[in-house]
Amino acid sequence: MRETDDILRRIANNEATEEEMRVADEYLHHLSQRLSSQIDAWEKEENTSRSHQSRRVWLRTALAAAACLLLLFSITLWFEHPDKTTATAVVQKDTFDNPEEAATEAEQALLKFSEVINKATCYNAK
């Protein structure tokens, strides 16, 4: 290394021979190649880390969007579900404490049944 420094100092003072110029040129060429290789390695490492980071960012964004959609869907079902459950429970009531209410409900059920039977027989008669 000391020899190279001496040669470079002589080149800077314009005192180097042609052989020393050739040695310095080879040294600088070799140094340039090593530096270029190192820069390429750093760029490759940086690109790899960027692709991993962009993949992580995309995954986090996708998971956040999926969580929001799931939350929205769950809230919608939660608000819709109680109304349907209450209405179904009232319609499906099969025992009554009041006999008049039971008779009225049975009468309405029989009327609906007879309407359906009448429609079916009229449809079949044609």
PDB file of C-alpha atoms in Angstrom:
ATOM      1  CA  MET A   1       0.000   0.000   0.000  1.00  0.00           C
ATOM      2  CA  ARG A   2       2.924   2.306   0.777  1.00  0.00           C
ATOM      3  CA  GLU A   3       4.375   1.632  -2.666  1.00  0.00           C
ATOM      4  CA  THR A   4       1.062   2.587  -4.299  1.00  0.00           C
ATOM      5  CA  ASP A   5       0.951   5.830  -2.316  1.00  0.00           C
ATOM      6  CA  ASP A   6       4.488   6.693  -3.490  1.00  0.00           C
ATOM      7  CA  ILE A   7       3.553   5.973  -7.114  1.00  0.00           C
ATOM      8  CA  LEU A   8       0.420   8.124  -6.867  1.00  0.00           C
ATOM      9  CA  ARG A   9       2.433  10.952  -5.304  1.00  0.00           C
ATOM     10  CA  ARG A  10       4.970  10.779  -8.181  1.00  0.00           C
ATOM     11  CA  ILE A  11       2.133  10.813 -10.731  1.00  0.00           C
ATOM     12  CA  ALA A  12       0.653  13.896  -9.065  1.00  0.00           C
ATOM     13  CA  ASN A  13       4.074  15.632  -9.246  1.00  0.00           C
ATOM     14  CA  ASN A  14       4.499  14.523 -12.864  1.00  0.00           C
ATOM     15  CA  GLU A  15       7.609  12.480 -11.991  1.00  0.00           C
ATOM     16  CA  ALA A  16       6.320   8.903 -12.705  1.00  0.00           C
ATOM     17  CA  THR A  17       7.713   6.564 -15.314  1.00  0.00           C
ATOM     18  CA  GLU A  18       5.572   4.721 -17.848  1.00  0.00           C
ATOM     19  CA  GLU A  19       5.816   1.504 -15.813  1.00  0.00           C
ATOM     20  CA  GLU A  20       4.603   3.337 -12.696  1.00  0.00           C
ATOM     21  CA  MET A  21       1.755   4.864 -14.716  1.00  0.00           C
ATOM     22  CA  ARG A  22       0.734   1.356 -15.887  1.00  0.00           C
ATOM     23  CA  VAL A  23       0.838  -0.008 -12.304  1.00  0.00           C
ATOM     24  CA  ALA A  24      -1.238   2.952 -11.045  1.00  0.00           C
ATOM     25  CA  ASP A  25      -3.718   2.491 -13.905  1.00  0.00           C
ATOM     26  CA  GLU A  26      -4.138  -1.218 -13.067  1.00  0.00           C
ATOM     27  CA  TYR A  27      -4.524  -0.384  -9.376  1.00  0.00           C
ATOM     28  CA  LEU A  28      -7.161   2.266 -10.055  1.00  0.00           C
ATOM     29  CA  HIS A  29      -8.982  -0.050 -12.484  1.00  0.00           C
ATOM     30  CA  HIS A  30      -9.009  -2.844  -9.879  1.00  0.00           C
ATOM     31  CA  LEU A  31     -10.197  -0.383  -7.213  1.00  0.00           C
ATOM     32  CA  SER A  32     -12.949   0.852  -9.539  1.00  0.00           C
ATOM     33  CA  GLN A  33     -14.164  -2.704 -10.150  1.00  0.00           C
ATOM     34  CA  ARG A  34     -14.256  -3.483  -6.430  1.00  0.00           C
ATOM     35  CA  LEU A  35     -16.143  -0.275  -5.721  1.00  0.00           C
ATOM     36  CA  SER A  36     -18.606  -1.000  -8.521  1.00  0.00           C
ATOM     37  CA  SER A  37     -19.181  -4.527  -7.185  1.00  0.00           C
ATOM     38  CA  GLN A  38     -19.775  -3.200  -3.695  1.00  0.00           C
ATOM     39  CA  ILE A  39     -22.248  -0.584  -4.967  1.00  0.00           C
ATOM     40  CA  ASP A  40     -24.117  -3.282  -6.915  1.00  0.00           C
ATOM     41  CA  ALA A  41     -24.298  -5.433  -3.774  1.00  0.00           C
ATOM     42  CA  TRP A  42     -25.655  -2.505  -1.762  1.00  0.00           C
ATOM     43  CA  GLU A  43     -28.271  -1.751  -4.437  1.00  0.00           C
ATOM     44  CA  LYS A  44     -29.348  -5.392  -4.535  1.00  0.00           C
ATOM     45  CA  GLU A  45     -29.659  -5.457  -0.741  1.00  0.00           C
ATOM     46  CA  GLU A  46     -31.624  -2.203  -0.774  1.00  0.00           C
ATOM     47  CA  ASN A  47     -34.010  -3.463  -3.487  1.00  0.00           C
ATOM     48  CA  THR A  48     -34.568  -6.689  -1.560  1.00  0.00           C
ATOM     49  CA  SER A  49     -35.396  -4.803   1.630  1.00  0.00           C
ATOM     50  CA  ARG A  50     -37.709  -2.444  -0.302  1.00  0.00           C
ATOM     51  CA  SER A  51     -39.625  -5.347  -1.825  1.00  0.00           C
ATOM     52  CA  HIS A  52     -40.027  -6.910   1.633  1.00  0.00           C
ATOM     53  CA  GLN A  53     -41.191  -3.582   3.042  1.00  0.00           C
ATOM     54  CA  SER A  54     -43.657  -2.995   0.205  1.00  0.00           C
ATOM     55  CA  ARG A  55     -44.978  -6.543   0.637  1.00  0.00           C
ATOM     56  CA  ARG A  56     -45.454  -5.911   4.375  1.00  0.00           C
ATOM     57  CA  VAL A  57     -47.221  -2.603   3.735  1.00  0.00           C
ATOM     58  CA  TRP A  58     -49.530  -4.238   1.189  1.00  0.00           C
ATOM     59  CA  LEU A  59     -50.305  -7.100   3.582  1.00  0.00           C
ATOM     60  CA  ARG A  60     -51.085  -4.722   6.438  1.00  0.00           C
ATOM     61  CA  THR A  61     -53.337  -2.645   4.196  1.00  0.00           C
ATOM     62  CA  ALA A  62     -55.181  -5.728   2.951  1.00  0.00           C
ATOM     63  CA  LEU A  63     -55.669  -7.024   6.502  1.00  0.00           C
ATOM     64  CA  ALA A  64     -56.950  -3.641   7.676  1.00  0.00           C
ATOM     65  CA  ALA A  65     -59.428  -3.494   4.787  1.00  0.00           C
ATOM     66  CA  ALA A  66     -60.627  -7.042   5.492  1.00  0.00           C
ATOM     67  CA  ALA A  67     -61.054  -6.236   9.191  1.00  0.00           C
ATOM     68  CA  CYS A  68     -63.075  -3.112   8.348  1.00  0.00           C
ATOM     69  CA  LEU A  69     -65.328  -5.056   5.988  1.00  0.00           C
ATOM     70  CA  LEU A  70     -65.837  -7.801   8.558  1.00  0.00           C
ATOM     71  CA  LEU A  71     -66.674  -5.240  11.230  1.00  0.00           C
ATOM     72  CA  LEU A  72     -69.124  -3.446   8.932  1.00  0.00           C
ATOM     73  CA  PHE A  73     -70.773  -6.739   7.960  1.00  0.00           C
ATOM     74  CA  SER A  74     -71.044  -7.814  11.620  1.00  0.00           C
ATOM     75  CA  ILE A  75     -72.576  -4.515  12.699  1.00  0.00           C
ATOM     76  CA  THR A  76     -75.083  -4.673   9.846  1.00  0.00           C
ATOM     77  CA  LEU A  77     -76.120  -8.198  10.823  1.00  0.00           C
ATOM     78  CA  TRP A  78     -76.336  -7.217  14.472  1.00  0.00           C
ATOM     79  CA  PHE A  79     -78.699  -4.318  13.706  1.00  0.00           C
ATOM     80  CA  GLU A  80     -80.805  -6.421  11.326  1.00  0.00           C
ATOM     81  CA  HIS A  81     -80.972  -9.561  13.469  1.00  0.00           C
ATOM     82  CA  PRO A  82     -82.933  -8.357  16.578  1.00  0.00           C
ATOM     83  CA  ASP A  83     -85.860  -7.037  14.493  1.00  0.00           C
ATOM     84  CA  LYS A  84     -86.213 -10.310  12.589  1.00  0.00           C
ATOM     85  CA  THR A  85     -85.931 -12.386  15.770  1.00  0.00           C
ATOM     86  CA  THR A  86     -88.641 -10.395  17.541  1.00  0.00           C
ATOM     87  CA  ALA A  87     -91.028 -10.565  14.572  1.00  0.00           C
ATOM     88  CA  THR A  88     -90.442 -14.297  14.170  1.00  0.00           C
ATOM     89  CA  ALA A  89     -91.020 -14.921  17.865  1.00  0.00           C
ATOM     90  CA  VAL A  90     -94.378 -13.143  17.732  1.00  0.00           C
ATOM     91  CA  VAL A  91     -95.504 -15.023  14.616  1.00  0.00           C
ATOM     92  CA  GLN A  92     -94.365 -18.413  15.926  1.00  0.00           C
ATOM     93  CA  LYS A  93     -96.124 -18.094  19.272  1.00  0.00           C
ATOM     94  CA  ASP A  94     -97.932 -21.411  19.730  1.00  0.00           C
ATOM     95  CA  THR A  95     -99.402 -21.215  23.235  1.00  0.00           C
ATOM     96  CA  PHE A  96    -101.773 -18.593  24.541  1.00  0.00           C
ATOM     97  CA  ASP A  97    -102.782 -17.628  28.058  1.00  0.00           C
ATOM     98  CA  ASN A  98    -106.024 -16.062  26.873  1.00  0.00           C
ATOM     99  CA  PRO A  99    -108.572 -18.457  25.256  1.00  0.00           C
ATOM    100  CA  GLU A 100    -110.177 -15.682  23.162  1.00  0.00           C
ATOM    101  CA  GLU A 101    -106.818 -14.762  21.692  1.00  0.00           C
ATOM    102  CA  ALA A 102    -106.123 -18.421  20.932  1.00  0.00           C
ATOM    103  CA  ALA A 103    -109.506 -18.791  19.187  1.00  0.00           C
ATOM    104  CA  THR A 104    -108.907 -15.650  17.089  1.00  0.00           C
ATOM    105  CA  GLU A 105    -105.459 -16.863  16.074  1.00  0.00           C
ATOM    106  CA  ALA A 106    -106.760 -20.321  15.161  1.00  0.00           C
ATOM    107  CA  GLU A 107    -109.559 -18.768  13.103  1.00  0.00           C
ATOM    108  CA  GLN A 108    -107.083 -16.633  11.142  1.00  0.00           C
ATOM    109  CA  ALA A 109    -104.847 -19.660  10.507  1.00  0.00           C
ATOM    110  CA  LEU A 110    -107.805 -21.689   9.234  1.00  0.00           C
ATOM    111  CA  LEU A 111    -108.866 -18.822   6.941  1.00  0.00           C
ATOM    112  CA  LYS A 112    -105.376 -18.625   5.428  1.00  0.00           C
ATOM    113  CA  PHE A 113    -105.332 -22.403   5.011  1.00  0.00           C
ATOM    114  CA  SER A 114    -108.718 -22.400   3.265  1.00  0.00           C
ATOM    115  CA  GLU A 115    -107.614 -19.586   0.922  1.00  0.00           C
ATOM    116  CA  VAL A 116    -104.558 -21.585  -0.096  1.00  0.00           C
ATOM    117  CA  ILE A 117    -106.644 -24.733  -0.646  1.00  0.00           C
ATOM    118  CA  ASN A 118    -109.193 -22.782  -2.712  1.00  0.00           C
ATOM    119  CA  LYS A 119    -106.468 -21.267  -4.895  1.00  0.00           C
ATOM    120  CA  ALA A 120    -104.896 -24.687  -5.413  1.00  0.00           C
ATOM    121  CA  THR A 121    -108.172 -26.334  -6.409  1.00  0.00           C
ATOM    122  CA  CYS A 122    -109.062 -23.480  -8.754  1.00  0.00           C
ATOM    123  CA  TYR A 123    -105.637 -23.732 -10.384  1.00  0.00           C
ATOM    124  CA  ASN A 124    -105.992 -27.497 -10.829  1.00  0.00           C
ATOM    125  CA  ALA A 125    -109.545 -27.191 -12.239  1.00  0.00           C
ATOM    126  CA  LYS A 126    -108.382 -25.071 -15.174  1.00  0.00           C
TER     127      LYS A 126
END
